PDB file of N, CA and C in Angstrom:
ATOM      1  N   THR F   1       0.867  -1.091  -0.135  1.00 65.00           N
ATOM      2  CA  THR F   1       0.177   0.002  -0.097  1.00 65.00           C
ATOM      3  C   THR F   1       0.949   1.284  -0.083  1.00 65.00           C
ATOM      4  N   ALA F   2       0.561   2.227  -1.074  1.00 79.00           N
ATOM      5  CA  ALA F   2       1.395   3.568  -0.728  1.00 79.00           C
ATOM      6  C   ALA F   2       0.143   4.696  -0.494  1.00 79.00           C
ATOM      7  N   CYS F   3       0.660   5.437   0.094  1.00 83.00           N
ATOM      8  CA  CYS F   3      -0.088   6.874   0.351  1.00 83.00           C
ATOM      9  C   CYS F   3       0.881   7.896  -0.060  1.00 83.00           C
ATOM     10  N   GLY F   4       0.091   9.179  -0.244  1.00 86.00           N
ATOM     11  CA  GLY F   4       0.855  10.294  -0.170  1.00 86.00           C
ATOM     12  C   GLY F   4       0.017  11.556   0.383  1.00 86.00           C
ATOM     13  N   THR F   5       0.531  12.766   0.863  1.00 84.00           N
ATOM     14  CA  THR F   5      -0.258  13.760   1.029  1.00 84.00           C
ATOM     15  C   THR F   5       0.440  14.875   0.562  1.00 84.00           C
ATOM     16  N   SER F   6      -0.737  15.948   0.505  1.00 82.00           N
ATOM     17  CA  SER F   6       0.027  17.279  -0.183  1.00 82.00           C
ATOM     18  C   SER F   6      -0.944  18.373   1.008  1.00 82.00           C
ATOM     19  N   SER F   7      -0.499  19.370   1.018  1.00 80.00           N
ATOM     20  CA  SER F   7      -0.983  20.527   1.747  1.00 80.00           C
ATOM     21  C   SER F   7      -0.860  21.950   1.220  1.00 80.00           C
ATOM     22  N   ILE F   8      -1.765  22.442   1.483  1.00 78.00           N
ATOM     23  CA  ILE F   8      -1.740  24.041   1.213  1.00 78.00           C
ATOM     24  C   ILE F   8      -2.434  24.889   2.183  1.00 78.00           C
ATOM     25  N   GLN F   9      -1.495  25.761   2.879  1.00 78.00           N
ATOM     26  CA  GLN F   9      -1.955  26.608   3.976  1.00 78.00           C
ATOM     27  C   GLN F   9      -3.035  27.541   3.947  1.00 78.00           C
ATOM     28  N   GLY F  10      -3.049  28.119   2.587  1.00 77.00           N
ATOM     29  CA  GLY F  10      -4.266  29.273   2.562  1.00 77.00           C
ATOM     30  C   GLY F  10      -3.763  30.284   3.102  1.00 77.00           C
ATOM     31  N   ARG F  11      -4.900  31.144   3.757  1.00 78.00           N
ATOM     32  CA  ARG F  11      -4.462  32.482   4.288  1.00 78.00           C
ATOM     33  C   ARG F  11      -4.107  32.161   6.059  1.00 78.00           C
ATOM     34  N   ARG F  12      -3.984  31.352   6.588  1.00 75.00           N
ATOM     35  CA  ARG F  12      -3.843  31.200   8.103  1.00 75.00           C
ATOM     36  C   ARG F  12      -2.176  31.531   8.118  1.00 75.00           C
ATOM     37  N   ALA F  13      -1.854  31.846   9.520  1.00 76.00           N
ATOM     38  CA  ALA F  13      -0.574  32.249   9.628  1.00 76.00           C
ATOM     39  C   ALA F  13       0.402  30.957   9.792  1.00 76.00           C
ATOM     40  N   SER F  14      -0.200  29.743  10.167  1.00 80.00           N
ATOM     41  CA  SER F  14       0.223  28.241   9.994  1.00 80.00           C
ATOM     42  C   SER F  14      -0.649  27.095   9.904  1.00 80.00           C
ATOM     43  N   GLN F  15      -0.181  26.316   9.235  1.00 82.00           N
ATOM     44  CA  GLN F  15      -0.907  25.006   8.812  1.00 82.00           C
ATOM     45  C   GLN F  15      -1.595  24.320  10.184  1.00 82.00           C
ATOM     46  N   GLU F  16      -3.108  24.415  10.313  1.00 84.00           N
ATOM     47  CA  GLU F  16      -3.692  23.958  11.211  1.00 84.00           C
ATOM     48  C   GLU F  16      -4.136  22.544  10.850  1.00 84.00           C
ATOM     49  N   ASP F  17      -4.335  22.144   9.517  1.00 87.00           N
ATOM     50  CA  ASP F  17      -4.999  20.755   9.238  1.00 87.00           C
ATOM     51  C   ASP F  17      -3.645  19.610   9.393  1.00 87.00           C
ATOM     52  N   ARG F  18      -4.287  18.440   9.978  1.00 90.00           N
ATOM     53  CA  ARG F  18      -3.420  17.440  10.346  1.00 90.00           C
ATOM     54  C   ARG F  18      -3.707  16.164   9.426  1.00 90.00           C
ATOM     55  N   PHE F  19      -2.795  15.224   9.321  1.00 90.00           N
ATOM     56  CA  PHE F  19      -3.071  13.955   8.739  1.00 90.00           C
ATOM     57  C   PHE F  19      -2.745  12.878   9.539  1.00 90.00           C
ATOM     58  N   PHE F  20      -3.420  11.733   9.218  1.00 94.00           N
ATOM     59  CA  PHE F  20      -2.766  10.528   9.848  1.00 94.00           C
ATOM     60  C   PHE F  20      -2.924   9.270   8.758  1.00 94.00           C
ATOM     61  N   ALA F  21      -1.793   8.363   8.844  1.00 93.00           N
ATOM     62  CA  ALA F  21      -1.800   7.307   8.001  1.00 93.00           C
ATOM     63  C   ALA F  21      -0.966   6.126   8.644  1.00 93.00           C
ATOM     64  N   CYS F  22      -1.827   4.871   8.730  1.00 93.00           N
ATOM     65  CA  CYS F  22      -1.589   3.702   9.308  1.00 93.00           C
ATOM     66  C   CYS F  22      -1.842   2.674   8.210  1.00 93.00           C
ATOM     67  N   GLU F  23      -1.190   1.890   7.763  1.00 93.00           N
ATOM     68  CA  GLU F  23      -1.224   0.734   6.920  1.00 93.00           C
ATOM     69  C   GLU F  23      -1.694  -0.213   7.560  1.00 93.00           C
ATOM     70  N   SER F  24      -1.673  -0.505   8.800  1.00 94.00           N
ATOM     71  CA  SER F  24      -2.110  -1.892   9.276  1.00 94.00           C
ATOM     72  C   SER F  24      -2.623  -1.391  10.722  1.00 94.00           C
ATOM     73  N   LEU F  25      -3.764  -2.109  11.161  1.00 94.00           N
ATOM     74  CA  LEU F  25      -4.334  -1.636  12.671  1.00 94.00           C
ATOM     75  C   LEU F  25      -4.176  -3.059  13.286  1.00 94.00           C
ATOM     76  N   PRO F  26      -3.970  -2.587  14.499  1.00 91.00           N
ATOM     77  CA  PRO F  26      -3.521  -3.961  15.458  1.00 91.00           C
ATOM     78  C   PRO F  26      -4.724  -4.868  15.392  1.00 91.00           C
ATOM     79  N   GLU F  27      -4.343  -6.120  15.315  1.00 90.00           N
ATOM     80  CA  GLU F  27      -5.433  -7.227  15.492  1.00 90.00           C
ATOM     81  C   GLU F  27      -6.440  -7.305  13.957  1.00 90.00           C
ATOM     82  N   LEU F  28      -6.234  -6.201  13.280  1.00 93.00           N
ATOM     83  CA  LEU F  28      -6.757  -6.202  11.670  1.00 93.00           C
ATOM     84  C   LEU F  28      -5.901  -5.862  10.626  1.00 93.00           C
ATOM     85  N   PRO F  29      -4.813  -6.733  10.609  1.00 93.00           N
ATOM     86  CA  PRO F  29      -3.558  -6.053   9.757  1.00 93.00           C
ATOM     87  C   PRO F  29      -4.269  -5.971   8.168  1.00 93.00           C
ATOM     88  N   GLU F  30      -5.125  -6.153   7.825  1.00 93.00           N
ATOM     89  CA  GLU F  30      -5.727  -6.104   6.508  1.00 93.00           C
ATOM     90  C   GLU F  30      -6.659  -4.611   6.349  1.00 93.00           C
ATOM     91  N   CYS F  31      -6.415  -4.052   7.372  1.00 93.00           N
ATOM     92  CA  CYS F  31      -7.139  -2.735   7.566  1.00 93.00           C
ATOM     93  C   CYS F  31      -6.245  -1.786   7.876  1.00 93.00           C
ATOM     94  N   GLY F  32      -6.321  -0.312   7.122  1.00 93.00           N
ATOM     95  CA  GLY F  32      -5.441   0.694   7.737  1.00 93.00           C
ATOM     96  C   GLY F  32      -6.659   1.752   8.079  1.00 93.00           C
ATOM     97  N   LEU F  33      -5.608   2.791   8.718  1.00 94.00           N
ATOM     98  CA  LEU F  33      -6.549   4.175   9.063  1.00 94.00           C
ATOM     99  C   LEU F  33      -5.910   5.284   8.339  1.00 94.00           C
ATOM    100  N   TYR F  34      -6.708   5.967   7.607  1.00 94.00           N
ATOM    101  CA  TYR F  34      -6.079   6.916   6.742  1.00 94.00           C
ATOM    102  C   TYR F  34      -7.124   8.172   7.354  1.00 94.00           C
ATOM    103  N   ALA F  35      -6.534   9.357   7.483  1.00 93.00           N
ATOM    104  CA  ALA F  35      -7.620  10.430   7.970  1.00 93.00           C
ATOM    105  C   ALA F  35      -6.935  11.719   7.741  1.00 93.00           C
ATOM    106  N   VAL F  36      -7.844  12.765   7.507  1.00 91.00           N
ATOM    107  CA  VAL F  36      -7.248  14.412   7.299  1.00 91.00           C
ATOM    108  C   VAL F  36      -8.168  15.186   8.409  1.00 91.00           C
ATOM    109  N   TYR F  37      -7.639  15.775   9.060  1.00 91.00           N
ATOM    110  CA  TYR F  37      -8.248  16.434  10.376  1.00 91.00           C
ATOM    111  C   TYR F  37      -8.226  17.865  10.035  1.00 91.00           C
ATOM    112  N   ASP F  38      -9.458  18.602   9.937  1.00 86.00           N
ATOM    113  CA  ASP F  38      -9.471  19.980   9.370  1.00 86.00           C
ATOM    114  C   ASP F  38      -9.236  20.896  10.633  1.00 86.00           C
ATOM    115  N   GLY F  39      -8.404  21.866  10.700  1.00 83.00           N
ATOM    116  CA  GLY F  39      -8.121  22.618  11.840  1.00 83.00           C
ATOM    117  C   GLY F  39      -9.262  23.574  12.032  1.00 83.00           C
ATOM    118  N   HIS F  40      -9.932  24.269  11.371  1.00 78.00           N
ATOM    119  CA  HIS F  40     -10.981  25.084  11.461  1.00 78.00           C
ATOM    120  C   HIS F  40     -10.526  26.251  12.585  1.00 78.00           C
ATOM    121  N   GLY F  41      -9.615  26.922  12.187  1.00 75.00           N
ATOM    122  CA  GLY F  41      -9.167  28.200  13.012  1.00 75.00           C
ATOM    123  C   GLY F  41      -8.100  27.667  14.045  1.00 75.00           C
ATOM    124  N   GLY F  42      -7.790  26.651  14.140  1.00 82.00           N
ATOM    125  CA  GLY F  42      -6.712  26.474  15.235  1.00 82.00           C
ATOM    126  C   GLY F  42      -6.072  24.889  15.130  1.00 82.00           C
ATOM    127  N   ASP F  43      -5.133  24.658  15.510  1.00 88.00           N
ATOM    128  CA  ASP F  43      -4.604  23.118  15.221  1.00 88.00           C
ATOM    129  C   ASP F  43      -4.982  22.115  16.490  1.00 88.00           C
ATOM    130  N   ARG F  44      -5.599  22.738  17.546  1.00 89.00           N
ATOM    131  CA  ARG F  44      -6.008  22.064  18.581  1.00 89.00           C
ATOM    132  C   ARG F  44      -6.495  20.756  18.523  1.00 89.00           C
ATOM    133  N   ALA F  45      -7.801  20.720  18.149  1.00 88.00           N
ATOM    134  CA  ALA F  45      -8.625  19.704  17.897  1.00 88.00           C
ATOM    135  C   ALA F  45      -8.037  18.887  16.704  1.00 88.00           C
ATOM    136  N   ALA F  46      -7.353  19.507  15.816  1.00 89.00           N
ATOM    137  CA  ALA F  46      -6.812  18.631  14.756  1.00 89.00           C
ATOM    138  C   ALA F  46      -5.746  17.473  15.150  1.00 89.00           C
ATOM    139  N   SER F  47      -4.787  18.098  16.118  1.00 92.00           N
ATOM    140  CA  SER F  47      -3.585  17.419  16.747  1.00 92.00           C
ATOM    141  C   SER F  47      -3.882  16.617  17.510  1.00 92.00           C
ATOM    142  N   PHE F  48      -5.128  16.969  18.521  1.00 91.00           N
ATOM    143  CA  PHE F  48      -5.412  15.879  19.236  1.00 91.00           C
ATOM    144  C   PHE F  48      -5.994  14.573  18.715  1.00 91.00           C
ATOM    145  N   ALA F  49      -6.822  15.007  17.758  1.00 90.00           N
ATOM    146  CA  ALA F  49      -7.577  13.707  17.036  1.00 90.00           C
ATOM    147  C   ALA F  49      -6.532  12.785  16.299  1.00 90.00           C
ATOM    148  N   THR F  50      -5.358  13.727  15.705  1.00 93.00           N
ATOM    149  CA  THR F  50      -4.229  12.821  15.110  1.00 93.00           C
ATOM    150  C   THR F  50      -3.371  12.065  16.035  1.00 93.00           C
ATOM    151  N   SER F  51      -3.273  12.254  17.236  1.00 93.00           N
ATOM    152  CA  SER F  51      -2.682  11.885  18.387  1.00 93.00           C
ATOM    153  C   SER F  51      -3.286  10.511  18.982  1.00 93.00           C
ATOM    154  N   SER F  52      -4.870  10.814  18.827  1.00 94.00           N
ATOM    155  CA  SER F  52      -5.315   9.667  19.680  1.00 94.00           C
ATOM    156  C   SER F  52      -6.489   8.899  18.714  1.00 94.00           C
ATOM    157  N   MET F  53      -6.798   9.155  17.866  1.00 94.00           N
ATOM    158  CA  MET F  53      -7.710   8.600  17.190  1.00 94.00           C
ATOM    159  C   MET F  53      -7.567   6.877  17.183  1.00 94.00           C
ATOM    160  N   GLN F  54      -6.273   6.759  16.524  1.00 95.00           N
ATOM    161  CA  GLN F  54      -6.284   5.331  16.446  1.00 95.00           C
ATOM    162  C   GLN F  54      -6.363   4.341  17.791  1.00 95.00           C
ATOM    163  N   GLU F  55      -5.597   5.405  18.787  1.00 95.00           N
ATOM    164  CA  GLU F  55      -5.809   4.146  20.058  1.00 95.00           C
ATOM    165  C   GLU F  55      -7.250   4.269  20.796  1.00 95.00           C
ATOM    166  N   LYS F  56      -8.152   5.205  20.457  1.00 95.00           N
ATOM    167  CA  LYS F  56      -9.536   5.332  20.884  1.00 95.00           C
ATOM    168  C   LYS F  56     -10.409   4.096  19.960  1.00 95.00           C
ATOM    169  N   LEU F  57     -10.079   4.111  18.589  1.00 96.00           N
ATOM    170  CA  LEU F  57     -10.470   3.201  17.882  1.00 96.00           C
ATOM    171  C   LEU F  57     -10.360   1.927  18.099  1.00 96.00           C
ATOM    172  N   VAL F  58      -9.132   1.574  18.437  1.00 96.00           N
ATOM    173  CA  VAL F  58      -8.890  -0.111  18.688  1.00 96.00           C
ATOM    174  C   VAL F  58      -9.448  -0.437  20.196  1.00 96.00           C
ATOM    175  N   ALA F  59      -9.739   0.554  20.893  1.00 95.00           N
ATOM    176  CA  ALA F  59     -10.264   0.404  22.393  1.00 95.00           C
ATOM    177  C   ALA F  59     -11.713   0.225  22.421  1.00 95.00           C
ATOM    178  N   THR F  60     -12.410   0.438  21.344  1.00 96.00           N
ATOM    179  CA  THR F  60     -13.982   0.299  21.293  1.00 96.00           C
ATOM    180  C   THR F  60     -14.274  -1.330  21.297  1.00 96.00           C
ATOM    181  N   PRO F  61     -15.018  -1.530  22.074  1.00 96.00           N
ATOM    182  CA  PRO F  61     -15.978  -2.896  22.139  1.00 96.00           C
ATOM    183  C   PRO F  61     -16.209  -3.149  20.757  1.00 96.00           C
ATOM    184  N   ALA F  62     -16.705  -2.327  19.608  1.00 97.00           N
ATOM    185  CA  ALA F  62     -16.806  -3.071  18.421  1.00 97.00           C
ATOM    186  C   ALA F  62     -15.728  -3.422  17.545  1.00 97.00           C
ATOM    187  N   PHE F  63     -14.816  -2.633  17.710  1.00 96.00           N
ATOM    188  CA  PHE F  63     -13.360  -2.914  17.010  1.00 96.00           C
ATOM    189  C   PHE F  63     -13.148  -4.305  17.463  1.00 96.00           C
ATOM    190  N   LYS F  64     -12.947  -4.833  18.907  1.00 95.00           N
ATOM    191  CA  LYS F  64     -12.679  -5.937  19.090  1.00 95.00           C
ATOM    192  C   LYS F  64     -13.505  -7.092  18.589  1.00 95.00           C
ATOM    193  N   LYS F  65     -14.843  -6.534  18.099  1.00 96.00           N
ATOM    194  CA  LYS F  65     -15.679  -7.596  16.988  1.00 96.00           C
ATOM    195  C   LYS F  65     -15.527  -7.457  15.772  1.00 96.00           C
ATOM    196  N   HIS F  66     -14.558  -6.591  15.359  1.00 95.00           N
ATOM    197  CA  HIS F  66     -14.348  -6.383  14.008  1.00 95.00           C
ATOM    198  C   HIS F  66     -15.354  -5.636  13.257  1.00 95.00           C
ATOM    199  N   ASP F  67     -16.289  -4.945  14.103  1.00 96.00           N
ATOM    200  CA  ASP F  67     -17.306  -4.051  13.272  1.00 96.00           C
ATOM    201  C   ASP F  67     -16.664  -2.572  13.306  1.00 96.00           C
ATOM    202  N   LEU F  68     -16.049  -2.238  12.163  1.00 95.00           N
ATOM    203  CA  LEU F  68     -15.446  -0.982  12.096  1.00 95.00           C
ATOM    204  C   LEU F  68     -16.375   0.008  11.943  1.00 95.00           C
ATOM    205  N   CYS F  69     -17.523   0.035  11.500  1.00 96.00           N
ATOM    206  CA  CYS F  69     -18.488   1.033  11.220  1.00 96.00           C
ATOM    207  C   CYS F  69     -19.133   1.388  12.601  1.00 96.00           C
ATOM    208  N   LEU F  70     -19.367   0.380  13.159  1.00 97.00           N
ATOM    209  CA  LEU F  70     -19.716   0.729  14.767  1.00 97.00           C
ATOM    210  C   LEU F  70     -18.514   1.301  15.529  1.00 97.00           C
ATOM    211  N   ALA F  71     -17.484   0.718  15.458  1.00 96.00           N
ATOM    212  CA  ALA F  71     -16.441   1.273  16.136  1.00 96.00           C
ATOM    213  C   ALA F  71     -16.126   2.751  16.013  1.00 96.00           C
ATOM    214  N   LEU F  72     -16.276   3.217  14.803  1.00 95.00           N
ATOM    215  CA  LEU F  72     -15.949   4.705  14.490  1.00 95.00           C
ATOM    216  C   LEU F  72     -17.332   5.605  15.224  1.00 95.00           C
ATOM    217  N   GLU F  73     -18.510   4.763  15.161  1.00 96.00           N
ATOM    218  CA  GLU F  73     -19.542   5.622  15.886  1.00 96.00           C
ATOM    219  C   GLU F  73     -19.181   5.647  17.214  1.00 96.00           C
ATOM    220  N   GLN F  74     -18.744   4.452  17.947  1.00 96.00           N
ATOM    221  CA  GLN F  74     -18.386   4.520  19.414  1.00 96.00           C
ATOM    222  C   GLN F  74     -17.411   5.462  19.878  1.00 96.00           C
ATOM    223  N   VAL F  75     -16.356   5.764  18.772  1.00 94.00           N
ATOM    224  CA  VAL F  75     -15.223   6.982  18.914  1.00 94.00           C
ATOM    225  C   VAL F  75     -16.120   7.945  19.199  1.00 94.00           C
ATOM    226  N   ALA F  76     -16.950   8.536  18.102  1.00 92.00           N
ATOM    227  CA  ALA F  76     -17.628   9.730  17.936  1.00 92.00           C
ATOM    228  C   ALA F  76     -18.601  10.012  19.376  1.00 92.00           C
ATOM    229  N   GLU F  77     -18.929   9.150  20.192  1.00 92.00           N
ATOM    230  CA  GLU F  77     -19.827   9.085  20.895  1.00 92.00           C
ATOM    231  C   GLU F  77     -19.131   9.254  22.323  1.00 92.00           C
ATOM    232  N   MET F  78     -17.549   8.979  22.418  1.00 87.00           N
ATOM    233  CA  MET F  78     -17.091   8.925  23.665  1.00 87.00           C
ATOM    234  C   MET F  78     -17.155  10.603  24.125  1.00 87.00           C
ATOM    235  N   LYS F  79     -17.032  10.414  25.492  1.00 76.00           N
ATOM    236  CA  LYS F  79     -17.073  11.955  26.334  1.00 76.00           C
ATOM    237  C   LYS F  79     -15.550  12.219  26.591  1.00 76.00           C
ATOM    238  N   PRO F  80     -15.181  13.533  26.536  1.00 70.00           N
ATOM    239  CA  PRO F  80     -13.624  13.801  26.750  1.00 70.00           C
ATOM    240  C   PRO F  80     -13.572  13.493  28.356  1.00 70.00           C
ATOM    241  N   ARG F  81     -12.434  13.103  28.615  1.00 66.00           N
ATOM    242  CA  ARG F  81     -12.245  12.737  29.856  1.00 66.00           C
ATOM    243  C   ARG F  81     -11.771  14.001  30.916  1.00 66.00           C
TER     244      ARG F  81
END
């Protein structure tokens, strides 16, 4: 598998968007996670998602059952700590 990225900063003082690429998820080596997180006026949320999404995804009950669609829904419903 090959992937690439491209980035255009636009009018902001710095690049706020982030990307994540993982070719093989734990316990599901045939599946990968590729994501682009839009900064929308700051990079904090995009940076947080980049650093934590995979960990939160693989920790869901649905991921352990290999139900990836439900696993993404469970991550979206998680409450912040």
